């Protein structure tokens, strides 16, 4: 299997005003003059900041992502934003199926699948989130839950070039709790195997599988060195440029 270039993506969630663009300036300053970063770096601010974030990040090498999209390209869907609109605003990726959307908005796998297809249609990378709840982990159904989510949420024909999987145990998001490296390795290895069944071994071997859930500068090295972990989806810690950059630096000196 060839080495997979890792991705560190920051999900700002429903945080960020105009003043937060200063954090993007700070992130830009961190990467400036460093011709080769150890991993790809992406920030996913709220939709209201996308256009201005695109201007700030232009030419920096830092990618811009969004947090959700509607399955359709346009139409009478008040308050929704299409993948085409996100691309037009400067995004190159969009998170779909985040557990907060699955919980807050009742999003089911079929809808997540439609959103991922919309992302592909618009030329965006779909970052598809899966992960078990605390109860599901306690009941030892983690692998079954993740398998069902992957089967339902990952569109047929998805490729490593347009799709990223984020394994985010729901109980680890924003709680400061994390699975053990052994547990992370088990689920990520399992996801790679499931992807081989869904998309073929070639795509599965190239696809990035991110870990998400309370990744911080202090635990990034341990979590990101786990086998089959090809980067991180970072929530809270991504709001501070220094912290997001410190997480990226966990890759310095490694060839993951
Ligand atoms: C997330 O929201 O995707 C996430 C991983 O959040 P946090 O890092 O805050 O746990």
mmCIF file of N, CA, C and O in Angstrom, residues 108-170:
data_model
loop_
_atom_site.group_PDB
_atom_site.id
_atom_site.type_symbol
_atom_site.label_atom_id
_atom_site.label_comp_id
_atom_site.label_asym_id
_atom_site.label_seq_id
_atom_site.Cartn_x
_atom_site.Cartn_y
_atom_site.Cartn_z
ATOM 1 N N UNK A 108 -30.407 10.773 8.336
ATOM 2 C CA UNK A 108 -30.186 9.332 8.251
ATOM 3 C C UNK A 108 -29.191 9.047 7.126
ATOM 4 O O UNK A 108 -28.873 9.923 6.311
ATOM 5 N N UNK A 109 -28.732 7.806 7.084
ATOM 6 C CA UNK A 109 -27.676 7.448 6.122
ATOM 7 C C UNK A 109 -28.044 7.796 4.675
ATOM 8 O O UNK A 109 -27.199 8.259 3.911
ATOM 9 N N UNK A 110 -29.307 7.565 4.305
ATOM 10 C CA UNK A 110 -29.695 7.825 2.909
ATOM 11 C C UNK A 110 -29.533 9.304 2.562
ATOM 12 O O UNK A 110 -29.118 9.648 1.441
ATOM 13 N N UNK A 111 -29.840 10.167 3.520
ATOM 14 C CA UNK A 111 -29.679 11.606 3.270
ATOM 15 C C UNK A 111 -28.190 11.963 3.209
ATOM 16 O O UNK A 111 -27.758 12.749 2.353
ATOM 17 N N UNK A 112 -27.421 11.378 4.100
ATOM 18 C CA UNK A 112 -25.970 11.637 4.087
ATOM 19 C C UNK A 112 -25.386 11.190 2.743
ATOM 20 O O UNK A 112 -24.560 11.880 2.135
ATOM 21 N N UNK A 113 -25.864 10.051 2.248
ATOM 22 C CA UNK A 113 -25.423 9.532 0.952
ATOM 23 C C UNK A 113 -25.763 10.535 -0.153
ATOM 24 O O UNK A 113 -24.928 10.847 -1.019
ATOM 25 N N UNK A 114 -26.986 11.079 -0.103
ATOM 26 C CA UNK A 114 -27.401 12.054 -1.127
ATOM 27 C C UNK A 114 -26.551 13.319 -1.048
ATOM 28 O O UNK A 114 -26.212 13.931 -2.071
ATOM 29 N N UNK A 115 -26.206 13.711 0.166
ATOM 30 C CA UNK A 115 -25.365 14.905 0.330
ATOM 31 C C UNK A 115 -23.947 14.637 -0.193
ATOM 32 O O UNK A 115 -23.324 15.515 -0.800
ATOM 33 N N UNK A 116 -23.444 13.447 0.068
ATOM 34 C CA UNK A 116 -22.109 13.109 -0.441
ATOM 35 C C UNK A 116 -22.120 13.097 -1.971
ATOM 36 O O UNK A 116 -21.172 13.569 -2.616
ATOM 37 N N UNK A 117 -23.215 12.577 -2.551
ATOM 38 C CA UNK A 117 -23.310 12.581 -4.024
ATOM 39 C C UNK A 117 -23.381 14.019 -4.549
ATOM 40 O O UNK A 117 -22.814 14.350 -5.587
ATOM 41 N N UNK A 118 -24.076 14.875 -3.795
ATOM 42 C CA UNK A 118 -24.143 16.291 -4.190
ATOM 43 C C UNK A 118 -22.751 16.912 -4.164
ATOM 44 O O UNK A 118 -22.377 17.683 -5.059
ATOM 45 N N UNK A 119 -22.000 16.567 -3.143
ATOM 46 C CA UNK A 119 -20.630 17.097 -3.049
ATOM 47 C C UNK A 119 -19.829 16.673 -4.279
ATOM 48 O O UNK A 119 -19.163 17.496 -4.927
ATOM 49 N N UNK A 120 -19.917 15.395 -4.616
ATOM 50 C CA UNK A 120 -19.177 14.893 -5.795
ATOM 51 C C UNK A 120 -19.644 15.603 -7.065
ATOM 52 O O UNK A 120 -18.831 15.978 -7.918
ATOM 53 N N UNK A 121 -20.954 15.771 -7.189
ATOM 54 C CA UNK A 121 -21.517 16.443 -8.375
ATOM 55 C C UNK A 121 -20.932 17.852 -8.529
ATOM 56 O O UNK A 121 -20.666 18.319 -9.638
ATOM 57 N N UNK A 122 -20.719 18.522 -7.397
ATOM 58 C CA UNK A 122 -20.218 19.904 -7.429
ATOM 59 C C UNK A 122 -18.696 19.967 -7.459
ATOM 60 O O UNK A 122 -18.122 21.060 -7.415
ATOM 61 N N UNK A 123 -18.060 18.797 -7.506
ATOM 62 C CA UNK A 123 -16.593 18.792 -7.558
ATOM 63 C C UNK A 123 -15.942 18.952 -6.197
ATOM 64 O O UNK A 123 -14.758 19.287 -6.104
ATOM 65 N N UNK A 124 -16.699 18.714 -5.145
ATOM 66 C CA UNK A 124 -16.154 18.838 -3.785
ATOM 67 C C UNK A 124 -15.769 17.462 -3.239
ATOM 68 O O UNK A 124 -16.371 16.445 -3.610
ATOM 69 N N UNK A 125 -14.819 17.451 -2.333
ATOM 70 C CA UNK A 125 -14.523 16.236 -1.570
ATOM 71 C C UNK A 125 -15.562 16.101 -0.462
ATOM 72 O O UNK A 125 -15.811 17.062 0.280
ATOM 73 N N UNK A 126 -16.153 14.937 -0.362
ATOM 74 C CA UNK A 126 -17.110 14.670 0.722
ATOM 75 C C UNK A 126 -16.359 14.059 1.898
ATOM 76 O O UNK A 126 -15.696 13.028 1.748
ATOM 77 N N UNK A 127 -16.445 14.705 3.041
ATOM 78 C CA UNK A 127 -15.871 14.159 4.277
ATOM 79 C C UNK A 127 -17.036 13.527 5.036
ATOM 80 O O UNK A 127 -17.869 14.225 5.622
ATOM 81 N N UNK A 128 -17.134 12.216 4.943
ATOM 82 C CA UNK A 128 -18.310 11.497 5.454
ATOM 83 C C UNK A 128 -18.015 10.978 6.861
ATOM 84 O O UNK A 128 -17.068 10.213 7.065
ATOM 85 N N UNK A 129 -18.850 11.416 7.818
ATOM 86 C CA UNK A 129 -18.614 11.056 9.222
ATOM 87 C C UNK A 129 -19.432 9.841 9.642
ATOM 88 O O UNK A 129 -20.614 9.732 9.297
ATOM 89 N N UNK A 130 -18.787 8.979 10.401
ATOM 90 C CA UNK A 130 -19.464 7.815 10.996
ATOM 91 C C UNK A 130 -18.962 7.684 12.434
ATOM 92 O O UNK A 130 -17.922 8.239 12.785
ATOM 93 N N UNK A 131 -19.707 6.961 13.237
ATOM 94 C CA UNK A 131 -19.246 6.741 14.614
ATOM 95 C C UNK A 131 -20.387 6.329 15.515
ATOM 96 O O UNK A 131 -21.538 6.699 15.282
ATOM 97 N N UNK A 132 -20.017 5.600 16.542
ATOM 98 C CA UNK A 132 -21.030 5.038 17.435
ATOM 99 C C UNK A 132 -21.300 5.943 18.631
ATOM 100 O O UNK A 132 -20.452 6.726 19.032
ATOM 101 N N UNK A 133 -22.466 5.784 19.234
ATOM 102 C CA UNK A 133 -22.787 6.498 20.472
ATOM 103 C C UNK A 133 -22.165 5.742 21.650
ATOM 104 O O UNK A 133 -21.686 4.602 21.510
ATOM 105 N N UNK A 134 -22.258 6.388 22.809
ATOM 106 C CA UNK A 134 -21.716 5.763 24.021
ATOM 107 C C UNK A 134 -22.430 4.438 24.304
ATOM 108 O O UNK A 134 -21.799 3.435 24.637
ATOM 109 N N UNK A 135 -23.748 4.451 24.129
ATOM 110 C CA UNK A 135 -24.516 3.225 24.411
ATOM 111 C C UNK A 135 -24.120 2.110 23.439
ATOM 112 O O UNK A 135 -23.956 0.951 23.832
ATOM 113 N N UNK A 136 -23.966 2.498 22.181
ATOM 114 C CA UNK A 136 -23.588 1.484 21.186
ATOM 115 C C UNK A 136 -22.211 0.898 21.501
ATOM 116 O O UNK A 136 -21.982 -0.302 21.321
ATOM 117 N N UNK A 137 -21.304 1.742 21.989
ATOM 118 C CA UNK A 137 -19.980 1.196 22.374
ATOM 119 C C UNK A 137 -20.131 0.263 23.571
ATOM 120 O O UNK A 137 -19.567 -0.827 23.592
ATOM 121 N N UNK A 138 -20.936 0.722 24.563
ATOM 122 C CA UNK A 138 -21.153 -0.132 25.756
ATOM 123 C C UNK A 138 -21.765 -1.467 25.365
ATOM 124 O O UNK A 138 -21.431 -2.511 25.886
ATOM 125 N N UNK A 139 -22.683 -1.412 24.383
ATOM 126 C CA UNK A 139 -23.353 -2.650 23.938
ATOM 127 C C UNK A 139 -22.487 -3.469 22.980
ATOM 128 O O UNK A 139 -22.947 -4.476 22.432
ATOM 129 N N UNK A 140 -21.286 -2.994 22.728
ATOM 130 C CA UNK A 140 -20.326 -3.684 21.835
ATOM 131 C C UNK A 140 -20.863 -3.830 20.410
ATOM 132 O O UNK A 140 -20.647 -4.856 19.750
ATOM 133 N N UNK A 141 -21.589 -2.804 19.962
ATOM 134 C CA UNK A 141 -22.121 -2.866 18.592
ATOM 135 C C UNK A 141 -21.397 -1.873 17.669
ATOM 136 O O UNK A 141 -21.862 -1.603 16.558
ATOM 137 N N UNK A 142 -20.275 -1.334 18.140
ATOM 138 C CA UNK A 142 -19.554 -0.308 17.375
ATOM 139 C C UNK A 142 -19.329 -0.717 15.914
ATOM 140 O O UNK A 142 -19.648 0.038 14.982
ATOM 141 N N UNK A 143 -18.782 -1.896 15.701
ATOM 142 C CA UNK A 143 -18.416 -2.277 14.330
ATOM 143 C C UNK A 143 -19.656 -2.442 13.452
ATOM 144 O O UNK A 143 -19.656 -2.040 12.280
ATOM 145 N N UNK A 144 -20.717 -2.976 14.022
ATOM 146 C CA UNK A 144 -21.962 -3.124 13.263
ATOM 147 C C UNK A 144 -22.542 -1.766 12.888
ATOM 148 O O UNK A 144 -23.016 -1.566 11.759
ATOM 149 N N UNK A 145 -22.503 -0.827 13.834
ATOM 150 C CA UNK A 145 -23.027 0.520 13.573
ATOM 151 C C UNK A 145 -22.221 1.201 12.472
ATOM 152 O O UNK A 145 -22.766 1.774 11.519
ATOM 153 N N UNK A 146 -20.908 1.105 12.600
ATOM 154 C CA UNK A 146 -20.036 1.758 11.612
ATOM 155 C C UNK A 146 -20.228 1.109 10.234
ATOM 156 O O UNK A 146 -20.294 1.803 9.208
ATOM 157 N N UNK A 147 -20.364 -0.200 10.205
ATOM 158 C CA UNK A 147 -20.571 -0.897 8.923
ATOM 159 C C UNK A 147 -21.873 -0.425 8.273
ATOM 160 O O UNK A 147 -21.920 -0.148 7.069
ATOM 161 N N UNK A 148 -22.915 -0.312 9.083
ATOM 162 C CA UNK A 148 -24.216 0.121 8.547
ATOM 163 C C UNK A 148 -24.135 1.564 8.035
ATOM 164 O O UNK A 148 -24.632 1.889 6.952
ATOM 165 N N UNK A 149 -23.465 2.422 8.786
ATOM 166 C CA UNK A 149 -23.345 3.825 8.361
ATOM 167 C C UNK A 149 -22.541 3.940 7.070
ATOM 168 O O UNK A 149 -22.889 4.714 6.177
ATOM 169 N N UNK A 150 -21.457 3.172 6.982
ATOM 170 C CA UNK A 150 -20.642 3.227 5.754
ATOM 171 C C UNK A 150 -21.450 2.749 4.553
ATOM 172 O O UNK A 150 -21.472 3.385 3.500
ATOM 173 N N UNK A 151 -22.128 1.619 4.721
ATOM 174 C CA UNK A 151 -22.888 1.041 3.612
ATOM 175 C C UNK A 151 -23.964 2.018 3.138
ATOM 176 O O UNK A 151 -24.187 2.196 1.941
ATOM 177 N N UNK A 152 -24.603 2.694 4.112
ATOM 178 C CA UNK A 152 -25.693 3.599 3.753
ATOM 179 C C UNK A 152 -25.232 4.977 3.308
ATOM 180 O O UNK A 152 -25.902 5.632 2.506
ATOM 181 N N UNK A 153 -24.104 5.432 3.804
ATOM 182 C CA UNK A 153 -23.708 6.835 3.597
ATOM 183 C C UNK A 153 -22.693 7.039 2.476
ATOM 184 O O UNK A 153 -22.575 8.161 1.964
ATOM 185 N N UNK A 154 -21.918 6.011 2.147
ATOM 186 C CA UNK A 154 -20.858 6.197 1.135
ATOM 187 C C UNK A 154 -21.432 5.847 -0.242
ATOM 188 O O UNK A 154 -21.809 4.707 -0.493
ATOM 189 N N UNK A 155 -21.497 6.825 -1.149
ATOM 190 C CA UNK A 155 -22.072 6.542 -2.471
ATOM 191 C C UNK A 155 -21.244 5.515 -3.245
ATOM 192 O O UNK A 155 -20.020 5.493 -3.132
ATOM 193 N N UNK A 156 -21.944 4.714 -4.041
ATOM 194 C CA UNK A 156 -21.242 3.806 -4.959
ATOM 195 C C UNK A 156 -20.355 4.644 -5.868
ATOM 196 O O UNK A 156 -20.767 5.722 -6.299
ATOM 197 N N UNK A 157 -19.197 4.132 -6.178
ATOM 198 C CA UNK A 157 -18.316 4.855 -7.098
ATOM 199 C C UNK A 157 -17.497 5.951 -6.429
ATOM 200 O O UNK A 157 -16.760 6.668 -7.100
ATOM 201 N N UNK A 158 -17.625 6.106 -5.117
ATOM 202 C CA UNK A 158 -16.785 7.096 -4.424
ATOM 203 C C UNK A 158 -15.319 6.719 -4.612
ATOM 204 O O UNK A 158 -14.966 5.531 -4.665
ATOM 205 N N UNK A 159 -14.484 7.730 -4.680
ATOM 206 C CA UNK A 159 -13.059 7.488 -4.912
ATOM 207 C C UNK A 159 -12.232 8.190 -3.833
ATOM 208 O O UNK A 159 -12.702 9.156 -3.221
ATOM 209 N N UNK A 160 -11.011 7.722 -3.703
ATOM 210 C CA UNK A 160 -10.103 8.368 -2.746
ATOM 211 C C UNK A 160 -9.895 9.837 -3.103
ATOM 212 O O UNK A 160 -9.639 10.670 -2.236
ATOM 213 N N UNK A 161 -10.025 10.162 -4.390
ATOM 214 C CA UNK A 161 -9.798 11.542 -4.837
ATOM 215 C C UNK A 161 -10.931 12.484 -4.443
ATOM 216 O O UNK A 161 -10.748 13.704 -4.435
ATOM 217 N N UNK A 162 -12.108 11.930 -4.122
ATOM 218 C CA UNK A 162 -13.222 12.834 -3.802
ATOM 219 C C UNK A 162 -13.937 12.487 -2.493
ATOM 220 O O UNK A 162 -15.004 13.042 -2.204
ATOM 221 N N UNK A 163 -13.337 11.595 -1.725
ATOM 222 C CA UNK A 163 -14.020 11.140 -0.510
ATOM 223 C C UNK A 163 -13.020 10.923 0.622
ATOM 224 O O UNK A 163 -11.919 10.406 0.400
ATOM 225 N N UNK A 164 -13.408 11.338 1.802
ATOM 226 C CA UNK A 164 -12.638 11.097 3.023
ATOM 227 C C UNK A 164 -13.635 10.555 4.052
ATOM 228 O O UNK A 164 -14.773 11.018 4.100
ATOM 229 N N UNK A 165 -13.212 9.574 4.818
ATOM 230 C CA UNK A 165 -14.067 9.075 5.903
ATOM 231 C C UNK A 165 -13.521 9.627 7.221
ATOM 232 O O UNK A 165 -12.304 9.652 7.432
ATOM 233 N N UNK A 166 -14.434 10.097 8.071
ATOM 234 C CA UNK A 166 -14.018 10.519 9.418
ATOM 235 C C UNK A 166 -14.701 9.612 10.433
ATOM 236 O O UNK A 166 -15.929 9.576 10.487
ATOM 237 N N UNK A 167 -13.889 8.855 11.183
ATOM 238 C CA UNK A 167 -14.451 8.051 12.279
ATOM 239 C C UNK A 167 -14.479 8.915 13.527
ATOM 240 O O UNK A 167 -13.424 9.325 14.028
ATOM 241 N N UNK A 168 -15.684 9.215 13.971
ATOM 242 C CA UNK A 168 -15.849 10.087 15.133
ATOM 243 C C UNK A 168 -16.794 9.434 16.138
ATOM 244 O O UNK A 168 -18.022 9.535 16.000
ATOM 245 N N UNK A 169 -16.233 8.744 17.132
ATOM 246 C CA UNK A 169 -17.114 8.199 18.169
ATOM 247 C C UNK A 169 -17.894 9.354 18.808
ATOM 248 O O UNK A 169 -17.285 10.330 19.266
ATOM 249 N N UNK A 170 -19.203 9.256 18.828
ATOM 250 C CA UNK A 170 -20.029 10.382 19.282
ATOM 251 C C UNK A 170 -19.663 10.769 20.714
ATOM 252 O O UNK A 170 -19.611 11.961 21.058
#
